[in-house]
Amino acid sequence: MKRRDFLQYSGLGAMGVAATSVMTGCTKEEPITKFWQQGNFRPVSEEVTETKLVVEGAIPPELSGLYIRNGTNESTGIADHFFGGDGMVHGVRLENGEAKWYRNRYIDTPVYRKEKTGFGAPKPEHTTSAVSVIHHGGELMALGEFGYPYLLDADDLSTKGVFNYDGKLTGNMTAHPRIDPETGELIFFGYNVMAPYLTYMRADAAGNMLQVEPITMSGPSMIHDFAVTKNYVVFMDMPVRFSWFSAVAGSGLPFKWDDGHVTRFGVMPRTGTDADVKWFDIPSCFIFHIMNSFEQGDEVVFDAARYDALWVKDSNDFFHPARLTRFSMNMKTGKASVNQIYEKAMEFPQVNRQKWTQPYRYGYSLAVDEVNDTPDLIEQSEGGIRKYDLQTGEVDAYMPGVEYTPGEAIFIPAQESGGGEDEGYLVSFIYDKNTRTSDFCILDATNVSAGPIAKVKLPVRVPVGFHGVWVPDSAMS
Ligand SMILES: [Fe+2]
């Protein structure tokens, strides 16, 4: 069956938007003082394997592979910070139109095993590996904000062990590397609160380290993501800084906004060195996530979820809106420009990853509720999945209502397509507040507002988490 026919007849689109709305609220099983204790932010208590999965609608047969998503899930009570729990991955295996299994597994790290760290700075092995997952060099890698990656077994999501590029990865590795779709090269960095504050790295398609380059920064700041184009990388030096004061005071994550710090972006040739970095002063802001980046004439351009400021009070101060914004650095004039693309709040930007490093037309993100996006009203917040046509300015969104909360939507290119950039699917775990379970949902990326074309009904909930990846069978074989 052709993809278009399949989408036309799969029939779940209307159901997604016609769902009834009944709020049940959150049962307060213990005193709740932190937002990550509430609703679907709470950790789940068990590792589950479920092979008898009910599917509403029909899964496109061309989707054969593994969707896997990472996030924090503290195994012993409640973590000190939303980012601080043990790593847990949630995976759904699809084969020829069937959902074969759902699994959730802790990432088996020394932190999860509660091994003592001893004296001195924590070793790179001592990490939760809880932020993202990527497939590169034939390996499925769980990545954290700090520390080494951990390799996972795609067959059962068990942890195979720590990975450090034959000892060439000397410190931390970012959770947001990019893969060049033309060369297969992995471009990444690590940052640290001790010098060198940032180290740039590249590995070839087979996973062999090609370059390890310490970068001179102004000091220790939070650098969650970076931009990669065909010929350049962009490092972000922003006002969320490591705070010794907060560390001594026992902060769960001792980073804090520093009003006196100038925001700078450093552009470096991808094969360049620290001496080649060209710095651009930028109006003050903070960015966790970049949608995509590319070159246009003399400019290096990236689109990102931009915050006016974040973590002003402390690192639990999340509730500020981010807006999709374009940053352009002109390599000839040395001038930068900043232009907001869309006015409504968003986060977790994504693209067709075949467009990573290249000019692109379509972006995707979560829609974020500005009215109810506070710790007290988190159960009433209305989220959605949004698509941006950056050429026409059109926006298409699936807004399922306050009783459903989508997580990051990952784009999967269609196999049967004419090569259209948005020909494909969006997949996301969507939490149902009524049943307190989650569905693995598949949307047609060319018709996002129609809602899911298929829902894999999970018997458990998938807590709010971070980043995932789709690994097709063709990449695993
Ligand atoms: Fe992230």
Short mmCIF file of C-alpha atoms and ligand atoms in Angstrom, two decimals:
data_model
loop_
_atom_site.label_atom_id
_atom_site.label_comp_id
_atom_site.label_asym_id
_atom_site.label_seq_id
_atom_site.Cartn_x
_atom_site.Cartn_y
_atom_site.Cartn_z
CA MET A 1 0.00 0.00 0.00
CA LYS A 2 1.31 3.44 -0.87
CA ARG A 3 1.98 5.82 1.97
CA ARG A 4 -0.70 8.30 0.89
CA ASP A 5 -3.35 5.55 0.75
CA PHE A 6 -2.29 4.25 4.09
CA LEU A 7 -2.62 7.68 5.69
CA GLN A 8 -6.01 8.26 4.12
CA TYR A 9 -7.48 5.02 5.39
CA SER A 10 -5.75 4.57 8.72
CA GLY A 11 -8.56 6.62 10.25
CA LEU A 12 -7.26 7.66 13.65
CA GLY A 13 -6.75 11.31 12.80
CA ALA A 14 -10.24 12.45 13.68
CA MET A 15 -10.29 10.42 16.86
CA GLY A 16 -7.29 12.26 18.21
CA VAL A 17 -8.99 15.63 18.13
CA ALA A 18 -12.42 14.36 19.20
CA ALA A 19 -11.28 12.87 22.49
CA THR A 20 -13.36 13.75 25.55
CA SER A 21 -11.94 15.89 28.31
CA VAL A 22 -12.22 14.81 31.92
CA MET A 23 -9.69 16.07 34.43
CA THR A 24 -8.90 13.79 37.31
CA GLY A 25 -6.07 15.80 38.78
CA CYS A 26 -3.16 14.42 40.74
CA THR A 27 -3.49 12.13 43.74
CA LYS A 28 -1.24 13.49 46.44
CA GLU A 29 0.35 10.35 47.84
CA GLU A 30 2.96 12.29 49.79
CA PRO A 31 3.71 15.94 50.51
CA ILE A 32 4.48 17.60 47.22
CA THR A 33 6.91 20.46 47.23
CA LYS A 34 8.69 20.13 43.90
CA PHE A 35 7.21 20.15 40.42
CA TRP A 36 9.02 16.95 39.47
CA GLN A 37 6.99 15.16 42.15
CA GLN A 38 3.73 16.05 40.43
CA GLY A 39 1.59 14.23 37.90
CA ASN A 40 3.56 12.64 35.11
CA PHE A 41 6.82 14.18 36.29
CA ARG A 42 6.91 11.52 39.02
CA PRO A 43 9.24 8.56 38.48
CA VAL A 44 7.75 5.15 37.70
CA SER A 45 8.53 2.36 40.14
CA GLU A 46 9.03 -0.65 37.88
CA GLU A 47 10.88 -1.86 34.84
CA VAL A 48 8.27 -3.35 32.51
CA THR A 49 8.32 -5.59 29.42
CA GLU A 50 5.03 -5.67 27.56
CA THR A 51 4.58 -7.72 24.37
CA LYS A 52 0.79 -7.75 24.10
CA LEU A 53 0.15 -4.21 22.99
CA VAL A 54 -3.18 -2.85 21.81
CA VAL A 55 -3.00 -0.58 18.78
CA GLU A 56 -5.67 1.93 17.76
CA GLY A 57 -5.45 2.81 14.10
CA ALA A 58 -2.75 1.22 12.00
CA ILE A 59 1.01 1.47 12.23
CA PRO A 60 2.58 2.26 8.83
CA PRO A 61 4.34 -0.98 7.79
CA GLU A 62 7.37 0.96 6.61
CA LEU A 63 8.13 1.88 10.23
CA SER A 64 10.33 -1.03 11.27
CA GLY A 65 12.79 -0.15 13.98
CA LEU A 66 13.20 1.09 17.53
CA TYR A 67 12.01 4.35 19.04
CA ILE A 68 13.84 4.96 22.29
CA ARG A 69 13.66 7.96 24.61
CA ASN A 70 15.75 8.89 27.63
CA GLY A 71 14.85 10.76 30.81
CA THR A 72 15.41 10.92 34.54
CA ASN A 73 13.70 8.47 36.87
CA GLU A 74 15.12 8.57 40.38
CA SER A 75 15.25 5.04 41.77
CA THR A 76 15.33 6.00 45.43
CA GLY A 77 12.69 8.63 46.13
CA ILE A 78 12.83 12.12 44.70
CA ALA A 79 15.94 13.67 43.16
CA ASP A 80 17.39 16.98 44.31
CA HIS A 81 16.76 18.47 40.87
CA PHE A 82 14.48 17.71 37.92
CA PHE A 83 17.59 16.78 35.94
CA GLY A 84 19.12 14.75 38.77
CA GLY A 85 17.43 11.34 38.70
CA ASP A 86 18.80 8.06 37.39
CA GLY A 87 18.66 7.53 33.66
CA MET A 88 15.80 5.45 32.28
CA VAL A 89 15.05 4.66 28.66
CA HIS A 90 11.62 3.81 27.27
CA GLY A 91 11.48 1.94 23.97
CA VAL A 92 8.87 0.76 21.49
CA ARG A 93 9.82 -1.84 18.86
CA LEU A 94 7.90 -1.73 15.58
CA GLU A 95 8.03 -4.39 12.87
CA ASN A 96 6.03 -4.43 9.66
CA GLY A 97 3.01 -2.64 11.04
CA GLU A 98 3.09 -4.31 14.45
CA ALA A 99 4.15 -3.06 17.87
CA LYS A 100 6.32 -5.94 19.13
CA TRP A 101 7.15 -4.65 22.57
CA TYR A 102 7.45 -1.79 25.02
CA ARG A 103 10.25 -1.78 27.57
CA ASN A 104 11.57 0.66 30.14
CA ARG A 105 14.99 0.08 31.65
CA TYR A 106 17.27 1.93 34.00
CA ILE A 107 20.65 2.78 32.54
CA ASP A 108 23.00 0.69 34.66
CA THR A 109 25.60 3.21 35.78
CA PRO A 110 27.65 3.49 38.98
CA VAL A 111 25.23 6.26 40.03
CA TYR A 112 22.25 3.92 39.63
CA ARG A 113 24.13 1.22 41.55
CA LYS A 114 24.82 3.81 44.29
CA GLU A 115 28.56 3.20 44.11
CA LYS A 116 30.65 5.58 46.16
CA THR A 117 32.62 8.21 44.25
CA GLY A 118 35.57 8.46 46.62
CA PHE A 119 37.57 11.66 47.00
CA GLY A 120 38.14 14.23 44.29
CA ALA A 121 36.14 15.18 41.23
CA PRO A 122 33.66 12.55 39.99
CA LYS A 123 35.03 10.27 37.28
CA PRO A 124 33.40 10.50 33.82
CA GLU A 125 31.91 7.01 34.38
CA HIS A 126 30.00 8.41 37.34
CA THR A 127 27.02 9.80 35.45
CA THR A 128 23.32 9.11 35.12
CA SER A 129 23.43 9.21 31.29
CA ALA A 130 19.85 10.45 31.43
CA VAL A 131 19.39 13.07 28.69
CA SER A 132 19.34 11.61 25.19
CA VAL A 133 20.02 8.62 22.95
CA ILE A 134 21.81 8.52 19.63
CA HIS A 135 22.81 5.77 17.22
CA HIS A 136 26.26 6.19 15.71
CA GLY A 137 29.11 3.94 14.62
CA GLY A 138 26.82 0.94 14.96
CA GLU A 139 26.18 1.63 18.63
CA LEU A 140 23.14 2.82 20.55
CA MET A 141 24.46 5.38 23.02
CA ALA A 142 22.75 6.89 26.06
CA LEU A 143 24.10 10.37 26.70
CA GLY A 144 24.01 12.60 29.76
CA GLU A 145 24.78 16.24 30.42
CA PHE A 146 28.14 15.19 31.83
CA GLY A 147 30.30 12.09 31.77
CA TYR A 148 30.87 9.26 29.30
CA PRO A 149 28.17 7.71 27.12
CA TYR A 150 26.75 4.30 28.03
CA LEU A 151 26.11 1.74 25.29
CA LEU A 152 22.71 0.04 25.18
CA ASP A 153 21.55 -3.23 23.64
CA ALA A 154 18.83 -2.37 21.11
CA ASP A 155 17.25 -5.83 21.54
CA ASP A 156 16.32 -5.49 25.20
CA LEU A 157 17.50 -1.98 26.24
CA SER A 158 19.97 -3.44 28.74
CA THR A 159 23.20 -1.53 29.41
CA LYS A 160 26.28 -2.95 27.69
CA GLY A 161 28.74 -0.65 29.42
CA VAL A 162 30.60 2.61 29.35
CA PHE A 163 32.18 3.97 26.15
CA ASN A 164 35.06 6.42 25.79
CA TYR A 165 36.36 6.15 22.21
CA ASP A 166 39.30 3.90 23.17
CA GLY A 167 40.32 6.35 25.85
CA LYS A 168 40.31 9.34 23.50
CA LEU A 169 37.26 10.86 25.17
CA THR A 170 39.02 12.41 28.13
CA GLY A 171 36.07 14.05 29.84
CA ASN A 172 32.42 14.85 29.35
CA MET A 173 30.33 14.35 26.23
CA THR A 174 27.30 16.41 25.31
CA ALA A 175 23.82 14.95 25.04
CA HIS A 176 23.29 16.89 21.79
CA PRO A 177 25.79 15.76 19.16
CA ARG A 178 24.97 16.11 15.48
CA ILE A 179 25.51 13.60 12.70
CA ASP A 180 26.42 15.02 9.29
CA PRO A 181 23.92 13.25 7.01
CA GLU A 182 26.38 13.32 4.09
CA THR A 183 29.54 12.05 5.81
CA GLY A 184 28.13 10.22 8.83
CA GLU A 185 30.58 12.17 10.99
CA LEU A 186 29.60 12.77 14.63
CA ILE A 187 30.29 16.34 15.78
CA PHE A 188 30.09 16.98 19.51
CA PHE A 189 31.57 18.64 22.58
CA GLY A 190 31.83 18.28 26.31
CA TYR A 191 31.76 21.00 28.93
CA ASN A 192 33.01 21.16 32.46
CA VAL A 193 33.06 23.41 35.51
CA MET A 194 36.87 23.13 35.59
CA ALA A 195 39.19 24.12 32.72
CA PRO A 196 39.11 23.27 29.91
CA TYR A 197 35.54 24.50 30.16
CA LEU A 198 34.66 23.22 26.70
CA THR A 199 36.23 20.54 24.48
CA TYR A 200 35.21 20.13 20.85
CA MET A 201 35.32 16.67 19.25
CA ARG A 202 34.65 14.84 16.00
CA ALA A 203 34.35 11.13 15.28
CA ASP A 204 34.11 9.45 11.88
CA ALA A 205 31.12 7.40 10.72
CA ALA A 206 32.60 4.25 12.25
CA GLY A 207 33.03 5.91 15.64
CA ASN A 208 36.77 6.62 15.54
CA MET A 209 37.76 9.87 17.23
CA LEU A 210 39.21 12.35 14.73
CA GLN A 211 39.79 15.51 16.77
CA VAL A 212 39.84 16.62 20.41
CA GLU A 213 40.15 20.39 20.69
CA PRO A 214 39.95 22.36 23.98
CA ILE A 215 38.19 25.71 23.43
CA THR A 216 38.97 28.87 25.41
CA MET A 217 35.80 30.04 27.17
CA SER A 218 35.15 32.94 29.54
CA GLY A 219 34.52 30.54 32.40
CA PRO A 220 32.21 27.69 33.40
CA SER A 221 28.74 28.11 31.94
CA MET A 222 25.89 25.78 31.02
CA ILE A 223 26.28 24.71 27.39
CA HIS A 224 23.57 22.17 26.66
CA ASP A 225 23.62 22.27 22.87
CA PHE A 226 25.54 23.73 19.93
CA ALA A 227 25.11 24.39 16.22
CA VAL A 228 26.75 22.52 13.36
CA THR A 229 26.68 23.49 9.68
CA LYS A 230 28.45 21.99 6.67
CA ASN A 231 31.65 23.92 7.44
CA TYR A 232 31.25 25.50 10.90
CA VAL A 233 30.32 24.86 14.51
CA VAL A 234 28.92 27.48 16.91
CA PHE A 235 29.61 27.42 20.67
CA MET A 236 27.31 29.32 23.03
CA ASP A 237 28.73 31.24 26.02
CA MET A 238 25.67 32.45 27.95
CA PRO A 239 24.79 33.92 31.36
CA VAL A 240 23.72 30.68 33.07
CA ARG A 241 26.98 30.11 34.92
CA PHE A 242 28.34 27.57 37.35
CA SER A 243 28.01 29.07 40.84
CA TRP A 244 30.42 28.02 43.60
CA PHE A 245 28.10 29.80 46.03
CA SER A 246 25.17 27.62 44.92
CA ALA A 247 27.39 24.52 45.03
CA VAL A 248 28.46 25.20 48.60
CA ALA A 249 24.83 25.97 49.52
CA GLY A 250 23.90 22.46 48.32
CA SER A 251 22.03 23.27 45.10
CA GLY A 252 20.93 20.16 43.20
CA LEU A 253 22.38 21.75 40.06
CA PRO A 254 24.63 24.72 40.94
CA PHE A 255 24.13 26.88 37.87
CA LYS A 256 22.51 30.31 38.00
CA TRP A 257 21.84 33.35 35.83
CA ASP A 258 24.60 35.99 36.01
CA ASP A 259 23.27 39.36 34.88
CA GLY A 260 26.77 40.71 34.36
CA HIS A 261 27.79 38.09 31.84
CA VAL A 262 27.79 39.02 28.14
CA THR A 263 26.22 36.46 25.80
CA ARG A 264 28.66 35.43 23.05
CA PHE A 265 28.53 32.89 20.27
CA GLY A 266 31.80 31.53 18.90
CA VAL A 267 31.94 30.33 15.29
CA MET A 268 34.75 27.95 14.35
CA PRO A 269 35.49 26.01 11.16
CA ARG A 270 34.50 22.38 11.76
CA THR A 271 38.09 21.23 11.25
CA GLY A 272 39.53 24.36 12.88
CA THR A 273 41.24 25.00 16.18
CA ASP A 274 40.68 27.17 19.24
CA ALA A 275 42.67 29.98 17.56
CA ASP A 276 40.14 30.09 14.71
CA VAL A 277 37.07 30.84 16.87
CA LYS A 278 35.39 34.12 15.90
CA TRP A 279 33.23 35.49 18.73
CA PHE A 280 30.01 37.49 18.24
CA ASP A 281 28.35 39.53 21.03
CA ILE A 282 24.64 38.70 21.22
CA PRO A 283 21.78 40.38 23.13
CA SER A 284 21.43 38.58 26.46
CA CYS A 285 19.57 35.26 26.31
CA PHE A 286 19.69 31.58 27.18
CA ILE A 287 19.24 28.56 24.92
CA PHE A 288 18.91 24.89 25.77
CA HIS A 289 18.05 23.60 22.29
CA ILE A 290 18.83 24.39 18.68
CA MET A 291 16.40 23.30 15.96
CA ASN A 292 18.85 23.30 13.06
CA SER A 293 21.73 25.28 11.58
CA PHE A 294 23.07 26.02 8.12
CA GLU A 295 25.07 28.46 5.99
CA GLN A 296 23.53 31.18 3.84
CA GLY A 297 25.95 33.35 1.88
CA ASP A 298 28.42 34.83 4.36
CA GLU A 299 26.21 33.93 7.31
CA VAL A 300 26.21 31.03 9.73
CA VAL A 301 22.58 30.67 10.84
CA PHE A 302 20.79 28.71 13.52
CA ASP A 303 17.21 28.55 14.83
CA ALA A 304 16.72 27.92 18.53
CA ALA A 305 14.35 28.01 21.50
CA ARG A 306 15.38 31.38 22.98
CA TYR A 307 14.72 32.42 26.60
CA ASP A 308 15.04 36.08 27.66
CA ALA A 309 16.58 34.67 30.83
CA LEU A 310 16.53 31.44 32.84
CA TRP A 311 17.45 30.22 36.31
CA VAL A 312 17.53 33.79 37.64
CA LYS A 313 16.56 32.72 41.16
CA ASP A 314 18.07 29.24 41.06
CA SER A 315 18.25 26.21 38.77
CA ASN A 316 14.65 25.18 39.58
CA ASP A 317 13.37 28.39 37.97
CA PHE A 318 12.21 26.74 34.73
CA PHE A 319 8.93 28.49 34.10
CA HIS A 320 9.76 31.05 31.45
CA PRO A 321 8.71 30.84 27.82
CA ALA A 322 11.15 30.10 25.01
CA ARG A 323 10.39 31.34 21.48
CA LEU A 324 11.68 30.14 18.15
CA THR A 325 14.36 32.63 17.11
CA ARG A 326 16.86 32.86 14.25
CA PHE A 327 20.47 33.86 14.99
CA SER A 328 22.70 34.85 12.05
CA MET A 329 26.42 35.47 12.34
CA ASN A 330 27.99 37.24 9.37
CA MET A 331 31.53 35.96 8.94
CA LYS A 332 32.51 38.91 6.69
CA THR A 333 31.13 41.84 8.71
CA GLY A 334 31.48 40.30 12.18
CA LYS A 335 27.90 41.39 12.94
CA ALA A 336 25.14 39.17 14.32
CA SER A 337 21.37 39.52 13.96
CA VAL A 338 18.58 38.06 16.07
CA ASN A 339 15.01 37.68 14.78
CA GLN A 340 12.06 35.98 16.44
CA ILE A 341 10.37 33.55 14.06
CA TYR A 342 7.18 32.69 15.96
CA GLU A 343 5.51 34.36 18.94
CA LYS A 344 4.13 31.40 20.90
CA ALA A 345 6.10 29.47 23.50
CA MET A 346 7.85 26.29 22.44
CA GLU A 347 10.61 23.82 23.38
CA PHE A 348 12.18 20.56 22.22
CA PRO A 349 12.75 21.67 18.61
CA GLN A 350 13.33 18.93 16.04
CA VAL A 351 13.82 18.55 12.28
CA ASN A 352 14.12 15.87 9.66
CA ARG A 353 17.62 14.80 10.70
CA GLN A 354 18.54 14.23 7.06
CA LYS A 355 18.61 18.07 7.04
CA TRP A 356 21.00 18.42 9.98
CA THR A 357 23.76 20.96 9.07
CA GLN A 358 21.87 22.03 5.91
CA PRO A 359 19.29 24.64 4.80
CA TYR A 360 15.83 23.35 5.69
CA ARG A 361 12.17 24.28 5.44
CA TYR A 362 10.29 22.42 8.18
CA GLY A 363 10.79 22.41 11.94
CA TYR A 364 8.83 20.74 14.73
CA SER A 365 8.54 21.43 18.44
CA LEU A 366 6.39 21.02 21.50
CA ALA A 367 3.85 23.80 21.96
CA VAL A 368 4.14 25.12 25.52
CA ASP A 369 1.28 26.60 27.55
CA GLU A 370 2.25 30.11 28.67
CA VAL A 371 -0.83 30.64 30.84
CA ASN A 372 -0.61 27.50 32.94
CA ASP A 373 3.09 26.83 32.72
CA THR A 374 3.85 27.25 36.41
CA PRO A 375 4.66 24.69 39.11
CA ASP A 376 1.21 25.07 40.72
CA LEU A 377 -0.73 24.60 37.48
CA ILE A 378 1.42 22.05 35.75
CA GLU A 379 -1.40 19.48 35.67
CA GLN A 380 -3.63 21.95 33.82
CA SER A 381 -1.10 23.02 31.24
CA GLU A 382 -1.99 22.46 27.60
CA GLY A 383 0.75 21.15 25.39
CA GLY A 384 0.86 20.15 21.77
CA ILE A 385 3.00 19.27 18.79
CA ARG A 386 3.72 22.08 16.34
CA LYS A 387 5.10 22.17 12.82
CA TYR A 388 6.67 25.28 11.30
CA ASP A 389 6.96 25.97 7.58
CA LEU A 390 9.91 28.37 7.67
CA GLN A 391 9.41 29.22 3.99
CA THR A 392 5.76 30.33 4.12
CA GLY A 393 5.47 31.10 7.85
CA GLU A 394 2.56 28.68 8.19
CA VAL A 395 2.16 26.74 11.40
CA ASP A 396 0.25 23.49 11.89
CA ALA A 397 -0.35 22.11 15.37
CA TYR A 398 -1.91 19.14 17.12
CA MET A 399 -3.39 20.41 20.39
CA PRO A 400 -4.99 17.38 22.11
CA GLY A 401 -6.36 19.27 25.13
CA VAL A 402 -5.30 19.58 28.75
CA GLU A 403 -5.84 15.90 29.55
CA TYR A 404 -3.09 14.81 27.15
CA THR A 405 0.55 15.80 27.40
CA PRO A 406 2.88 15.06 24.48
CA GLY A 407 6.61 14.60 24.84
CA GLU A 408 9.29 15.47 22.30
CA ALA A 409 8.18 14.57 18.77
CA ILE A 410 10.84 12.88 16.63
CA PHE A 411 10.57 13.04 12.84
CA ILE A 412 10.94 9.75 10.93
CA PRO A 413 11.44 10.10 7.15
CA ALA A 414 9.09 8.02 5.03
CA GLN A 415 10.71 5.27 2.99
CA GLU A 416 8.15 5.67 0.20
CA SER A 417 8.31 9.33 -0.65
CA GLY A 418 9.29 11.66 -3.38
CA GLY A 419 11.99 13.00 -1.13
CA GLY A 420 9.83 15.76 0.34
CA GLU A 421 11.41 17.11 3.52
CA ASP A 422 8.21 16.69 5.55
CA GLU A 423 7.22 13.34 4.01
CA GLY A 424 7.25 11.16 7.07
CA TYR A 425 5.95 10.74 10.60
CA LEU A 426 6.22 12.31 14.02
CA VAL A 427 6.35 9.97 17.00
CA SER A 428 5.82 10.92 20.63
CA PHE A 429 4.81 9.45 23.97
CA ILE A 430 1.56 11.20 24.90
CA TYR A 431 0.42 10.97 28.52
CA ASP A 432 -3.30 10.54 29.24
CA LYS A 433 -4.19 12.18 32.56
CA ASN A 434 -7.50 10.27 32.72
CA THR A 435 -6.04 6.78 32.65
CA ARG A 436 -2.57 7.73 33.88
CA THR A 437 -1.09 5.73 31.07
CA SER A 438 0.76 6.81 27.96
CA ASP A 439 0.28 6.12 24.28
CA PHE A 440 3.05 5.85 21.74
CA CYS A 441 1.57 8.03 19.01
CA ILE A 442 2.38 8.26 15.33
CA LEU A 443 1.35 11.39 13.39
CA ASP A 444 1.53 12.16 9.69
CA ALA A 445 4.07 14.98 9.51
CA THR A 446 2.31 16.46 6.48
CA ASN A 447 -0.94 16.79 8.47
CA VAL A 448 -0.01 17.35 12.10
CA SER A 449 -3.30 18.93 13.20
CA ALA A 450 -5.18 15.72 12.24
CA GLY A 451 -3.60 14.04 15.26
CA PRO A 452 -2.32 10.48 15.60
CA ILE A 453 -2.84 8.00 12.78
CA ALA A 454 -1.91 5.24 15.22
CA LYS A 455 -1.71 4.87 18.99
CA VAL A 456 0.12 2.05 20.72
CA LYS A 457 -1.70 1.83 24.05
CA LEU A 458 0.84 1.26 26.80
CA PRO A 459 -0.26 -0.34 30.08
CA VAL A 460 1.93 2.09 32.03
CA ARG A 461 2.76 5.74 31.93
CA VAL A 462 5.96 7.12 30.47
CA PRO A 463 7.04 10.00 32.70
CA VAL A 464 7.99 13.41 31.35
CA GLY A 465 11.48 12.99 29.92
CA PHE A 466 13.93 14.40 27.47
CA HIS A 467 15.20 13.22 24.10
CA GLY A 468 14.72 10.22 21.85
CA VAL A 469 15.79 8.74 18.56
CA TRP A 470 14.35 6.50 15.88
CA VAL A 471 16.69 3.72 14.79
CA PRO A 472 15.41 1.98 11.64
CA ASP A 473 16.13 -1.71 11.08
CA SER A 474 18.32 -0.71 8.14
CA ALA A 475 20.69 1.10 10.54
CA MET A 476 20.80 -1.77 13.03
CA SER A 477 21.51 -4.61 10.62
FE FE B 1 18.34 18.67 25.69
#
